[in-house]
Amino acid sequence: MLSLRSTLCQSDNLGLAFDRYRRYRGFWSPGVTMYSVARSPVVPMLELAEELRAGRYHPTPPQVISIAKANGERRELRVFAIRDRVAQRALLQVLQRHTDPAMSPFSYGYRPGRSVQGALARVRTFLSSGLSWVVDADIQRCFDSIPRQPLLDEVIRRWGRTEAADLVAEWLGWDTAAQRDGIGIPQGSVLAPWLCNVYLWRLDDAMRQVHGAMVRFADDFVLLSTSRSGAEALLRRCAAVVEGMQLHLHPLKTSILDASKPFRFLGQWLSVPRLLTQGAAQAGGSLL
């Protein structure tokens, strides 16, 4: 079996990663424009492949920028050189091929062939089946709060060997024990969404064991049940799992909703189909 390092720097894998950024503006590396590399990519890509293969590759420290959020808070983003994004993308492609088939079918964010529209369609299916009570949940500052060492332990668990976690830690600058014991995934890293999904995999597995349903898009998700009491039980279970992962549900963005009234998820308004609510009313009862 090829090592992870050997697999990620194979020409077809690196070429696919490079194509993702071929038309980007900016700098391939300090002092080298992406425009010049895109015109003559062979030598820069061969150099990158050799550095990756030999273990001599070291990313350039990313530029840190601060962006204002709608709620008045600020979010730090790390802007990596395009060369480093290509390397991270090449690693991501290999990791995803291994892990994605085993991930929850109800997890939609940042996965190949999955989308916001797919997540919304799944929620509509659950609503149409009579799951009319919804826990609308959000993990508070998820990317900034994920503990790094437990995350790396999950990467080892899901990959099966330590090499993936070693590369992640090396490339994200978690070089010391103190850094690995810290919290937070750098937003702006190509690897960040995959790492978030890997860490929340434990939540996905736990919620598949309870009576109800879950649809997750990154750190934004809904739990669905046939009754308010069922939704309350789902919320209690979810909160306990999340707390056990050293994360927290956002108190202002997590609530139990009666889906006979429209609610907003992933930018769209959703509700139980009108025919179902009308049928329940005509029967003199409810959907519960």
PDB file of C-alpha atoms in Angstrom:
ATOM      1  CA  MET A   1       0.000   0.000   0.000  1.00  0.00           C
ATOM      2  CA  LEU A   2       1.305   3.435  -0.946  1.00  0.00           C
ATOM      3  CA  SER A   3       1.860   5.905   1.859  1.00  0.00           C
ATOM      4  CA  LEU A   4      -0.494   8.844   2.118  1.00  0.00           C
ATOM      5  CA  ARG A   5       2.342  11.177   1.164  1.00  0.00           C
ATOM      6  CA  SER A   6       3.094   9.153  -1.985  1.00  0.00           C
ATOM      7  CA  THR A   7      -0.563   8.989  -2.964  1.00  0.00           C
ATOM      8  CA  LEU A   8      -1.302  12.687  -2.574  1.00  0.00           C
ATOM      9  CA  CYS A   9       1.621  13.725  -4.804  1.00  0.00           C
ATOM     10  CA  GLN A  10       0.734  11.437  -7.708  1.00  0.00           C
ATOM     11  CA  SER A  11       0.465  13.463 -10.910  1.00  0.00           C
ATOM     12  CA  ASP A  12      -3.257  12.891 -11.511  1.00  0.00           C
ATOM     13  CA  ASN A  13      -4.170  13.860  -7.957  1.00  0.00           C
ATOM     14  CA  LEU A  14      -1.943  16.947  -7.902  1.00  0.00           C
ATOM     15  CA  GLY A  15      -3.123  17.922 -11.383  1.00  0.00           C
ATOM     16  CA  LEU A  16      -6.754  17.795 -10.292  1.00  0.00           C
ATOM     17  CA  ALA A  17      -5.925  19.961  -7.283  1.00  0.00           C
ATOM     18  CA  PHE A  18      -4.029  22.460  -9.446  1.00  0.00           C
ATOM     19  CA  ASP A  19      -6.924  22.746 -11.919  1.00  0.00           C
ATOM     20  CA  ARG A  20      -9.091  23.979  -9.070  1.00  0.00           C
ATOM     21  CA  TYR A  21      -6.926  27.103  -8.771  1.00  0.00           C
ATOM     22  CA  ARG A  22      -5.560  27.513 -12.293  1.00  0.00           C
ATOM     23  CA  ARG A  23      -7.549  30.695 -12.945  1.00  0.00           C
ATOM     24  CA  TYR A  24      -7.070  32.228  -9.522  1.00  0.00           C
ATOM     25  CA  ARG A  25      -5.352  35.561  -9.141  1.00  0.00           C
ATOM     26  CA  GLY A  26      -2.804  36.205  -6.454  1.00  0.00           C
ATOM     27  CA  PHE A  27       0.486  34.599  -5.519  1.00  0.00           C
ATOM     28  CA  TRP A  28       1.529  31.004  -6.006  1.00  0.00           C
ATOM     29  CA  SER A  29       4.209  31.604  -3.392  1.00  0.00           C
ATOM     30  CA  PRO A  30       5.885  34.762  -2.058  1.00  0.00           C
ATOM     31  CA  GLY A  31       7.074  36.780  -5.052  1.00  0.00           C
ATOM     32  CA  VAL A  32       5.672  34.346  -7.650  1.00  0.00           C
ATOM     33  CA  THR A  33       2.356  35.216  -9.293  1.00  0.00           C
ATOM     34  CA  MET A  34      -0.254  32.613 -10.112  1.00  0.00           C
ATOM     35  CA  TYR A  35      -0.455  34.114 -13.595  1.00  0.00           C
ATOM     36  CA  SER A  36       3.145  33.127 -14.333  1.00  0.00           C
ATOM     37  CA  VAL A  37       2.693  29.633 -12.895  1.00  0.00           C
ATOM     38  CA  ALA A  38      -0.536  29.019 -14.833  1.00  0.00           C
ATOM     39  CA  ARG A  39       1.285  29.864 -18.076  1.00  0.00           C
ATOM     40  CA  SER A  40       4.107  27.396 -17.367  1.00  0.00           C
ATOM     41  CA  PRO A  41       3.003  25.027 -14.593  1.00  0.00           C
ATOM     42  CA  VAL A  42       5.234  22.011 -15.247  1.00  0.00           C
ATOM     43  CA  VAL A  43       8.334  23.028 -13.289  1.00  0.00           C
ATOM     44  CA  PRO A  44       6.494  24.501 -10.248  1.00  0.00           C
ATOM     45  CA  MET A  45       4.284  21.422 -10.014  1.00  0.00           C
ATOM     46  CA  LEU A  46       7.224  19.029 -10.332  1.00  0.00           C
ATOM     47  CA  GLU A  47       8.998  20.948  -7.580  1.00  0.00           C
ATOM     48  CA  LEU A  48       5.923  20.768  -5.343  1.00  0.00           C
ATOM     49  CA  ALA A  49       5.489  17.045  -6.012  1.00  0.00           C
ATOM     50  CA  GLU A  50       9.118  16.328  -5.157  1.00  0.00           C
ATOM     51  CA  GLU A  51       8.952  18.370  -1.948  1.00  0.00           C
ATOM     52  CA  LEU A  52       5.794  16.540  -0.897  1.00  0.00           C
ATOM     53  CA  ARG A  53       7.264  13.147  -1.725  1.00  0.00           C
ATOM     54  CA  ALA A  54      10.519  13.810   0.110  1.00  0.00           C
ATOM     55  CA  GLY A  55       8.873  15.395   3.151  1.00  0.00           C
ATOM     56  CA  ARG A  56      10.581  18.724   2.442  1.00  0.00           C
ATOM     57  CA  TYR A  57       7.378  20.668   1.822  1.00  0.00           C
ATOM     58  CA  HIS A  58       6.696  23.465   4.306  1.00  0.00           C
ATOM     59  CA  PRO A  59       3.740  25.836   3.856  1.00  0.00           C
ATOM     60  CA  THR A  60       4.150  29.596   3.901  1.00  0.00           C
ATOM     61  CA  PRO A  61       2.581  31.194   7.009  1.00  0.00           C
ATOM     62  CA  PRO A  62      -0.891  32.370   5.930  1.00  0.00           C
ATOM     63  CA  GLN A  63      -2.030  35.965   5.888  1.00  0.00           C
ATOM     64  CA  VAL A  64      -4.563  36.632   8.667  1.00  0.00           C
ATOM     65  CA  ILE A  65      -7.479  38.946   7.911  1.00  0.00           C
ATOM     66  CA  SER A  66     -10.395  39.957  10.133  1.00  0.00           C
ATOM     67  CA  ILE A  67     -13.922  40.107   8.701  1.00  0.00           C
ATOM     68  CA  ALA A  68     -16.924  41.717  10.386  1.00  0.00           C
ATOM     69  CA  LYS A  69     -19.927  39.426  10.907  1.00  0.00           C
ATOM     70  CA  ALA A  70     -23.570  40.509  10.771  1.00  0.00           C
ATOM     71  CA  ASN A  71     -23.890  40.235  14.565  1.00  0.00           C
ATOM     72  CA  GLY A  72     -21.039  42.677  15.139  1.00  0.00           C
ATOM     73  CA  GLU A  73     -18.453  40.034  15.992  1.00  0.00           C
ATOM     74  CA  ARG A  74     -15.342  39.521  13.894  1.00  0.00           C
ATOM     75  CA  ARG A  75     -14.069  36.366  12.247  1.00  0.00           C
ATOM     76  CA  GLU A  76     -10.445  35.663  11.509  1.00  0.00           C
ATOM     77  CA  LEU A  77      -9.695  34.094   8.138  1.00  0.00           C
ATOM     78  CA  ARG A  78      -6.352  32.717   7.068  1.00  0.00           C
ATOM     79  CA  VAL A  79      -5.415  33.259   3.437  1.00  0.00           C
ATOM     80  CA  PHE A  80      -2.975  30.618   2.261  1.00  0.00           C
ATOM     81  CA  ALA A  81      -0.663  30.957  -0.738  1.00  0.00           C
ATOM     82  CA  ILE A  82      -2.131  29.188  -3.770  1.00  0.00           C
ATOM     83  CA  ARG A  83       0.715  26.664  -3.731  1.00  0.00           C
ATOM     84  CA  ASP A  84      -0.316  25.672  -0.215  1.00  0.00           C
ATOM     85  CA  ARG A  85      -3.972  25.493  -1.208  1.00  0.00           C
ATOM     86  CA  VAL A  86      -3.031  23.092  -4.009  1.00  0.00           C
ATOM     87  CA  ALA A  87      -1.137  20.899  -1.543  1.00  0.00           C
ATOM     88  CA  GLN A  88      -4.041  20.944   0.919  1.00  0.00           C
ATOM     89  CA  ARG A  89      -6.521  20.180  -1.871  1.00  0.00           C
ATOM     90  CA  ALA A  90      -4.416  17.221  -3.001  1.00  0.00           C
ATOM     91  CA  LEU A  91      -4.426  15.879   0.556  1.00  0.00           C
ATOM     92  CA  LEU A  92      -8.144  16.535   0.931  1.00  0.00           C
ATOM     93  CA  GLN A  93      -8.968  14.601  -2.246  1.00  0.00           C
ATOM     94  CA  VAL A  94      -7.198  11.508  -0.932  1.00  0.00           C
ATOM     95  CA  LEU A  95      -8.737  11.796   2.531  1.00  0.00           C
ATOM     96  CA  GLN A  96     -12.244  12.296   1.150  1.00  0.00           C
ATOM     97  CA  ARG A  97     -12.026   9.248  -1.092  1.00  0.00           C
ATOM     98  CA  HIS A  98     -11.323   7.170   2.000  1.00  0.00           C
ATOM     99  CA  THR A  99     -13.703   8.727   4.523  1.00  0.00           C
ATOM    100  CA  ASP A 100     -16.666  10.066   2.577  1.00  0.00           C
ATOM    101  CA  PRO A 101     -18.355   6.711   1.783  1.00  0.00           C
ATOM    102  CA  ALA A 102     -18.554   5.940   5.519  1.00  0.00           C
ATOM    103  CA  MET A 103     -19.928   9.317   6.628  1.00  0.00           C
ATOM    104  CA  SER A 104     -23.560   9.798   7.588  1.00  0.00           C
ATOM    105  CA  PRO A 105     -26.004  10.004   4.664  1.00  0.00           C
ATOM    106  CA  PHE A 106     -27.656  12.872   6.557  1.00  0.00           C
ATOM    107  CA  SER A 107     -24.517  15.046   6.551  1.00  0.00           C
ATOM    108  CA  TYR A 108     -24.450  17.404   3.563  1.00  0.00           C
ATOM    109  CA  GLY A 109     -21.956  20.209   4.096  1.00  0.00           C
ATOM    110  CA  TYR A 110     -18.715  20.323   2.107  1.00  0.00           C
ATOM    111  CA  ARG A 111     -18.907  16.807   0.720  1.00  0.00           C
ATOM    112  CA  PRO A 112     -18.579  15.713  -2.927  1.00  0.00           C
ATOM    113  CA  GLY A 113     -21.927  15.475  -4.678  1.00  0.00           C
ATOM    114  CA  ARG A 114     -23.831  16.958  -1.742  1.00  0.00           C
ATOM    115  CA  SER A 115     -25.372  20.390  -1.512  1.00  0.00           C
ATOM    116  CA  VAL A 116     -27.666  22.781   0.310  1.00  0.00           C
ATOM    117  CA  GLN A 117     -30.473  21.735  -2.024  1.00  0.00           C
ATOM    118  CA  GLY A 118     -29.927  18.084  -1.145  1.00  0.00           C
ATOM    119  CA  ALA A 119     -30.113  18.877   2.564  1.00  0.00           C
ATOM    120  CA  LEU A 120     -33.314  20.874   2.077  1.00  0.00           C
ATOM    121  CA  ALA A 121     -34.869  18.061   0.037  1.00  0.00           C
ATOM    122  CA  ARG A 122     -34.086  15.599   2.825  1.00  0.00           C
ATOM    123  CA  VAL A 123     -35.701  17.868   5.432  1.00  0.00           C
ATOM    124  CA  ARG A 124     -38.799  18.239   3.252  1.00  0.00           C
ATOM    125  CA  THR A 125     -39.021  14.452   2.985  1.00  0.00           C
ATOM    126  CA  PHE A 126     -38.918  14.088   6.761  1.00  0.00           C
ATOM    127  CA  LEU A 127     -41.532  16.832   7.201  1.00  0.00           C
ATOM    128  CA  SER A 128     -43.801  15.117   4.675  1.00  0.00           C
ATOM    129  CA  SER A 129     -43.492  11.850   6.598  1.00  0.00           C
ATOM    130  CA  GLY A 130     -44.999  13.441   9.713  1.00  0.00           C
ATOM    131  CA  LEU A 131     -41.911  14.580  11.608  1.00  0.00           C
ATOM    132  CA  SER A 132     -43.508  17.910  12.402  1.00  0.00           C
ATOM    133  CA  TRP A 133     -41.486  19.079  15.423  1.00  0.00           C
ATOM    134  CA  VAL A 134     -38.041  20.481  14.741  1.00  0.00           C
ATOM    135  CA  VAL A 135     -34.997  21.287  16.822  1.00  0.00           C
ATOM    136  CA  ASP A 136     -33.220  24.037  14.901  1.00  0.00           C
ATOM    137  CA  ALA A 137     -29.665  23.873  16.252  1.00  0.00           C
ATOM    138  CA  ASP A 138     -26.334  25.592  15.812  1.00  0.00           C
ATOM    139  CA  ILE A 139     -22.979  24.834  17.421  1.00  0.00           C
ATOM    140  CA  GLN A 140     -21.549  27.969  18.973  1.00  0.00           C
ATOM    141  CA  ARG A 141     -18.332  29.145  17.263  1.00  0.00           C
ATOM    142  CA  CYS A 142     -17.823  25.614  16.008  1.00  0.00           C
ATOM    143  CA  PHE A 143     -14.663  26.035  13.923  1.00  0.00           C
ATOM    144  CA  ASP A 144     -13.070  28.255  16.571  1.00  0.00           C
ATOM    145  CA  SER A 145     -13.950  25.864  19.410  1.00  0.00           C
ATOM    146  CA  ILE A 146     -13.024  22.396  18.145  1.00  0.00           C
ATOM    147  CA  PRO A 147     -10.284  20.996  20.422  1.00  0.00           C
ATOM    148  CA  ARG A 148      -7.301  20.043  18.309  1.00  0.00           C
ATOM    149  CA  GLN A 149      -5.956  16.925  20.011  1.00  0.00           C
ATOM    150  CA  PRO A 150      -9.367  15.188  20.161  1.00  0.00           C
ATOM    151  CA  LEU A 151      -9.810  16.207  16.509  1.00  0.00           C
ATOM    152  CA  LEU A 152      -6.477  14.650  15.552  1.00  0.00           C
ATOM    153  CA  ASP A 153      -7.482  11.520  17.493  1.00  0.00           C
ATOM    154  CA  GLU A 154     -10.661  11.355  15.383  1.00  0.00           C
ATOM    155  CA  VAL A 155      -8.615  11.736  12.189  1.00  0.00           C
ATOM    156  CA  ILE A 156      -6.461   8.789  13.289  1.00  0.00           C
ATOM    157  CA  ARG A 157      -9.561   6.774  14.135  1.00  0.00           C
ATOM    158  CA  ARG A 158     -11.255   7.434  10.798  1.00  0.00           C
ATOM    159  CA  TRP A 159      -8.135   7.141   8.629  1.00  0.00           C
ATOM    160  CA  GLY A 160      -6.807   4.120  10.516  1.00  0.00           C
ATOM    161  CA  ARG A 161      -3.188   5.307  10.730  1.00  0.00           C
ATOM    162  CA  THR A 162      -1.397   8.295  12.224  1.00  0.00           C
ATOM    163  CA  GLU A 163       0.022   9.718   8.979  1.00  0.00           C
ATOM    164  CA  ALA A 164      -3.066  11.792   8.086  1.00  0.00           C
ATOM    165  CA  ALA A 165      -3.169  13.430  11.512  1.00  0.00           C
ATOM    166  CA  ASP A 166       0.577  14.063  11.346  1.00  0.00           C
ATOM    167  CA  LEU A 167       0.266  15.876   8.002  1.00  0.00           C
ATOM    168  CA  VAL A 168      -2.735  17.902   9.166  1.00  0.00           C
ATOM    169  CA  ALA A 169      -0.917  19.032  12.306  1.00  0.00           C
ATOM    170  CA  GLU A 170       2.260  19.837  10.382  1.00  0.00           C
ATOM    171  CA  TRP A 171       0.542  21.800   7.615  1.00  0.00           C
ATOM    172  CA  LEU A 172      -1.723  23.786   9.937  1.00  0.00           C
ATOM    173  CA  GLY A 173       1.172  24.785  12.159  1.00  0.00           C
ATOM    174  CA  TRP A 174       0.296  22.676  15.183  1.00  0.00           C
ATOM    175  CA  ASP A 175       3.930  21.782  15.683  1.00  0.00           C
ATOM    176  CA  THR A 176       4.149  21.722  19.469  1.00  0.00           C
ATOM    177  CA  ALA A 177       2.217  19.879  22.158  1.00  0.00           C
ATOM    178  CA  ALA A 178       0.884  23.222  23.383  1.00  0.00           C
ATOM    179  CA  GLN A 179      -0.496  24.039  19.927  1.00  0.00           C
ATOM    180  CA  ARG A 180      -2.066  20.600  19.573  1.00  0.00           C
ATOM    181  CA  ASP A 181      -3.677  21.063  22.994  1.00  0.00           C
ATOM    182  CA  GLY A 182      -5.249  24.335  21.828  1.00  0.00           C
ATOM    183  CA  ILE A 183      -8.613  24.900  20.196  1.00  0.00           C
ATOM    184  CA  GLY A 184      -9.779  26.026  16.782  1.00  0.00           C
ATOM    185  CA  ILE A 185      -9.447  25.095  13.112  1.00  0.00           C
ATOM    186  CA  PRO A 186      -8.096  27.862  10.852  1.00  0.00           C
ATOM    187  CA  GLN A 187     -10.975  29.085   8.713  1.00  0.00           C
ATOM    188  CA  GLY A 188      -9.647  29.609   5.217  1.00  0.00           C
ATOM    189  CA  SER A 189      -7.783  26.311   5.186  1.00  0.00           C
ATOM    190  CA  VAL A 190      -8.948  23.933   2.454  1.00  0.00           C
ATOM    191  CA  LEU A 191      -8.922  21.186   5.087  1.00  0.00           C
ATOM    192  CA  ALA A 192     -11.113  23.006   7.630  1.00  0.00           C
ATOM    193  CA  PRO A 193     -14.573  21.842   6.422  1.00  0.00           C
ATOM    194  CA  TRP A 194     -13.416  18.215   6.182  1.00  0.00           C
ATOM    195  CA  LEU A 195     -11.919  18.413   9.651  1.00  0.00           C
ATOM    196  CA  CYS A 196     -15.190  19.837  10.980  1.00  0.00           C
ATOM    197  CA  ASN A 197     -17.126  16.953   9.427  1.00  0.00           C
ATOM    198  CA  VAL A 198     -14.693  14.412  10.851  1.00  0.00           C
ATOM    199  CA  TYR A 199     -15.042  15.859  14.339  1.00  0.00           C
ATOM    200  CA  LEU A 200     -18.855  16.035  14.138  1.00  0.00           C
ATOM    201  CA  TRP A 201     -18.991  12.459  12.823  1.00  0.00           C
ATOM    202  CA  ARG A 202     -19.340  11.335  16.441  1.00  0.00           C
ATOM    203  CA  LEU A 203     -22.461  13.507  16.777  1.00  0.00           C
ATOM    204  CA  ASP A 204     -23.876  12.053  13.558  1.00  0.00           C
ATOM    205  CA  ASP A 205     -23.346   8.512  14.834  1.00  0.00           C
ATOM    206  CA  ALA A 206     -24.914   9.285  18.216  1.00  0.00           C
ATOM    207  CA  MET A 207     -28.035  10.877  16.747  1.00  0.00           C
ATOM    208  CA  ARG A 208     -28.582   7.967  14.353  1.00  0.00           C
ATOM    209  CA  GLN A 209     -29.144   5.778  17.425  1.00  0.00           C
ATOM    210  CA  VAL A 210     -32.174   7.731  18.670  1.00  0.00           C
ATOM    211  CA  HIS A 211     -35.806   7.863  17.573  1.00  0.00           C
ATOM    212  CA  GLY A 212     -36.097  10.771  15.167  1.00  0.00           C
ATOM    213  CA  ALA A 213     -34.080  12.245  12.319  1.00  0.00           C
ATOM    214  CA  MET A 214     -31.180  14.607  11.762  1.00  0.00           C
ATOM    215  CA  VAL A 215     -29.995  16.634   8.774  1.00  0.00           C
ATOM    216  CA  ARG A 216     -26.683  18.447   9.158  1.00  0.00           C
ATOM    217  CA  PHE A 217     -24.865  20.974   6.998  1.00  0.00           C
ATOM    218  CA  ALA A 218     -21.501  21.610   8.686  1.00  0.00           C
ATOM    219  CA  ASP A 219     -22.285  23.120  12.117  1.00  0.00           C
ATOM    220  CA  ASP A 220     -25.901  23.987  11.239  1.00  0.00           C
ATOM    221  CA  PHE A 221     -28.442  21.198  11.657  1.00  0.00           C
ATOM    222  CA  VAL A 222     -32.011  20.211  12.450  1.00  0.00           C
ATOM    223  CA  LEU A 223     -33.421  17.321  14.468  1.00  0.00           C
ATOM    224  CA  LEU A 224     -36.944  16.159  13.662  1.00  0.00           C
ATOM    225  CA  SER A 225     -39.547  14.267  15.688  1.00  0.00           C
ATOM    226  CA  THR A 226     -43.258  13.464  15.647  1.00  0.00           C
ATOM    227  CA  SER A 227     -43.937  15.275  18.927  1.00  0.00           C
ATOM    228  CA  ARG A 228     -42.725  18.127  21.074  1.00  0.00           C
ATOM    229  CA  SER A 229     -41.709  15.716  23.818  1.00  0.00           C
ATOM    230  CA  GLY A 230     -39.742  13.739  21.246  1.00  0.00           C
ATOM    231  CA  ALA A 231     -38.017  16.918  20.071  1.00  0.00           C
ATOM    232  CA  GLU A 232     -37.158  17.799  23.671  1.00  0.00           C
ATOM    233  CA  ALA A 233     -35.613  14.355  24.147  1.00  0.00           C
ATOM    234  CA  LEU A 234     -33.593  14.793  20.943  1.00  0.00           C
ATOM    235  CA  LEU A 235     -32.339  18.166  22.134  1.00  0.00           C
ATOM    236  CA  ARG A 236     -31.287  16.775  25.521  1.00  0.00           C
ATOM    237  CA  ARG A 237     -29.416  13.912  23.876  1.00  0.00           C
ATOM    238  CA  CYS A 238     -27.784  16.211  21.334  1.00  0.00           C
ATOM    239  CA  ALA A 239     -26.695  18.726  23.975  1.00  0.00           C
ATOM    240  CA  ALA A 240     -25.140  15.957  26.068  1.00  0.00           C
ATOM    241  CA  VAL A 241     -23.172  14.606  23.097  1.00  0.00           C
ATOM    242  CA  VAL A 242     -22.007  18.060  22.031  1.00  0.00           C
ATOM    243  CA  GLU A 243     -20.907  18.933  25.575  1.00  0.00           C
ATOM    244  CA  GLY A 244     -18.995  15.661  25.707  1.00  0.00           C
ATOM    245  CA  MET A 245     -17.115  16.831  22.605  1.00  0.00           C
ATOM    246  CA  GLN A 246     -16.122  20.070  24.393  1.00  0.00           C
ATOM    247  CA  LEU A 247     -18.500  22.120  22.235  1.00  0.00           C
ATOM    248  CA  HIS A 248     -21.729  23.980  23.023  1.00  0.00           C
ATOM    249  CA  LEU A 249     -25.058  24.546  21.316  1.00  0.00           C
ATOM    250  CA  HIS A 250     -25.683  28.232  20.677  1.00  0.00           C
ATOM    251  CA  PRO A 251     -28.331  29.304  23.236  1.00  0.00           C
ATOM    252  CA  LEU A 252     -29.792  31.998  20.971  1.00  0.00           C
ATOM    253  CA  LYS A 253     -29.763  29.932  17.784  1.00  0.00           C
ATOM    254  CA  THR A 254     -31.126  26.655  19.127  1.00  0.00           C
ATOM    255  CA  SER A 255     -34.874  26.221  19.593  1.00  0.00           C
ATOM    256  CA  ILE A 256     -37.780  23.786  19.296  1.00  0.00           C
ATOM    257  CA  LEU A 257     -40.247  24.668  16.551  1.00  0.00           C
ATOM    258  CA  ASP A 258     -43.681  23.513  15.455  1.00  0.00           C
ATOM    259  CA  ALA A 259     -43.097  22.939  11.745  1.00  0.00           C
ATOM    260  CA  SER A 260     -46.738  23.557  10.873  1.00  0.00           C
ATOM    261  CA  LYS A 261     -45.491  27.152  10.871  1.00  0.00           C
ATOM    262  CA  PRO A 262     -42.658  28.101   8.486  1.00  0.00           C
ATOM    263  CA  PHE A 263     -39.113  28.037   9.829  1.00  0.00           C
ATOM    264  CA  ARG A 264     -35.847  29.000   8.195  1.00  0.00           C
ATOM    265  CA  PHE A 265     -33.022  26.534   7.520  1.00  0.00           C
ATOM    266  CA  LEU A 266     -30.034  27.095   5.240  1.00  0.00           C
ATOM    267  CA  GLY A 267     -31.578  30.283   3.919  1.00  0.00           C
ATOM    268  CA  GLN A 268     -34.926  28.721   2.929  1.00  0.00           C
ATOM    269  CA  TRP A 269     -38.366  28.725   4.543  1.00  0.00           C
ATOM    270  CA  LEU A 270     -39.700  25.225   5.248  1.00  0.00           C
ATOM    271  CA  SER A 271     -42.842  23.811   6.849  1.00  0.00           C
ATOM    272  CA  VAL A 272     -45.019  20.713   7.001  1.00  0.00           C
ATOM    273  CA  PRO A 273     -46.899  20.427   3.669  1.00  0.00           C
ATOM    274  CA  ARG A 274     -50.292  22.127   3.859  1.00  0.00           C
ATOM    275  CA  LEU A 275     -52.208  18.993   2.875  1.00  0.00           C
ATOM    276  CA  LEU A 276     -50.871  17.180   5.937  1.00  0.00           C
ATOM    277  CA  THR A 277     -51.821  19.964   8.342  1.00  0.00           C
ATOM    278  CA  GLN A 278     -55.258  20.314   6.722  1.00  0.00           C
ATOM    279  CA  GLY A 279     -55.804  16.566   6.981  1.00  0.00           C
ATOM    280  CA  ALA A 280     -54.937  16.567  10.662  1.00  0.00           C
ATOM    281  CA  ALA A 281     -57.284  19.486  11.328  1.00  0.00           C
ATOM    282  CA  GLN A 282     -60.167  17.844   9.439  1.00  0.00           C
ATOM    283  CA  ALA A 283     -59.663  14.682  11.459  1.00  0.00           C
ATOM    284  CA  GLY A 284     -60.050  16.742  14.616  1.00  0.00           C
ATOM    285  CA  GLY A 285     -56.551  15.956  15.765  1.00  0.00           C
ATOM    286  CA  SER A 286     -52.943  16.688  15.040  1.00  0.00           C
ATOM    287  CA  LEU A 287     -49.956  15.085  13.432  1.00  0.00           C
ATOM    288  CA  LEU A 288     -48.686  13.800  16.766  1.00  0.00           C
TER     289      LEU A 288
END
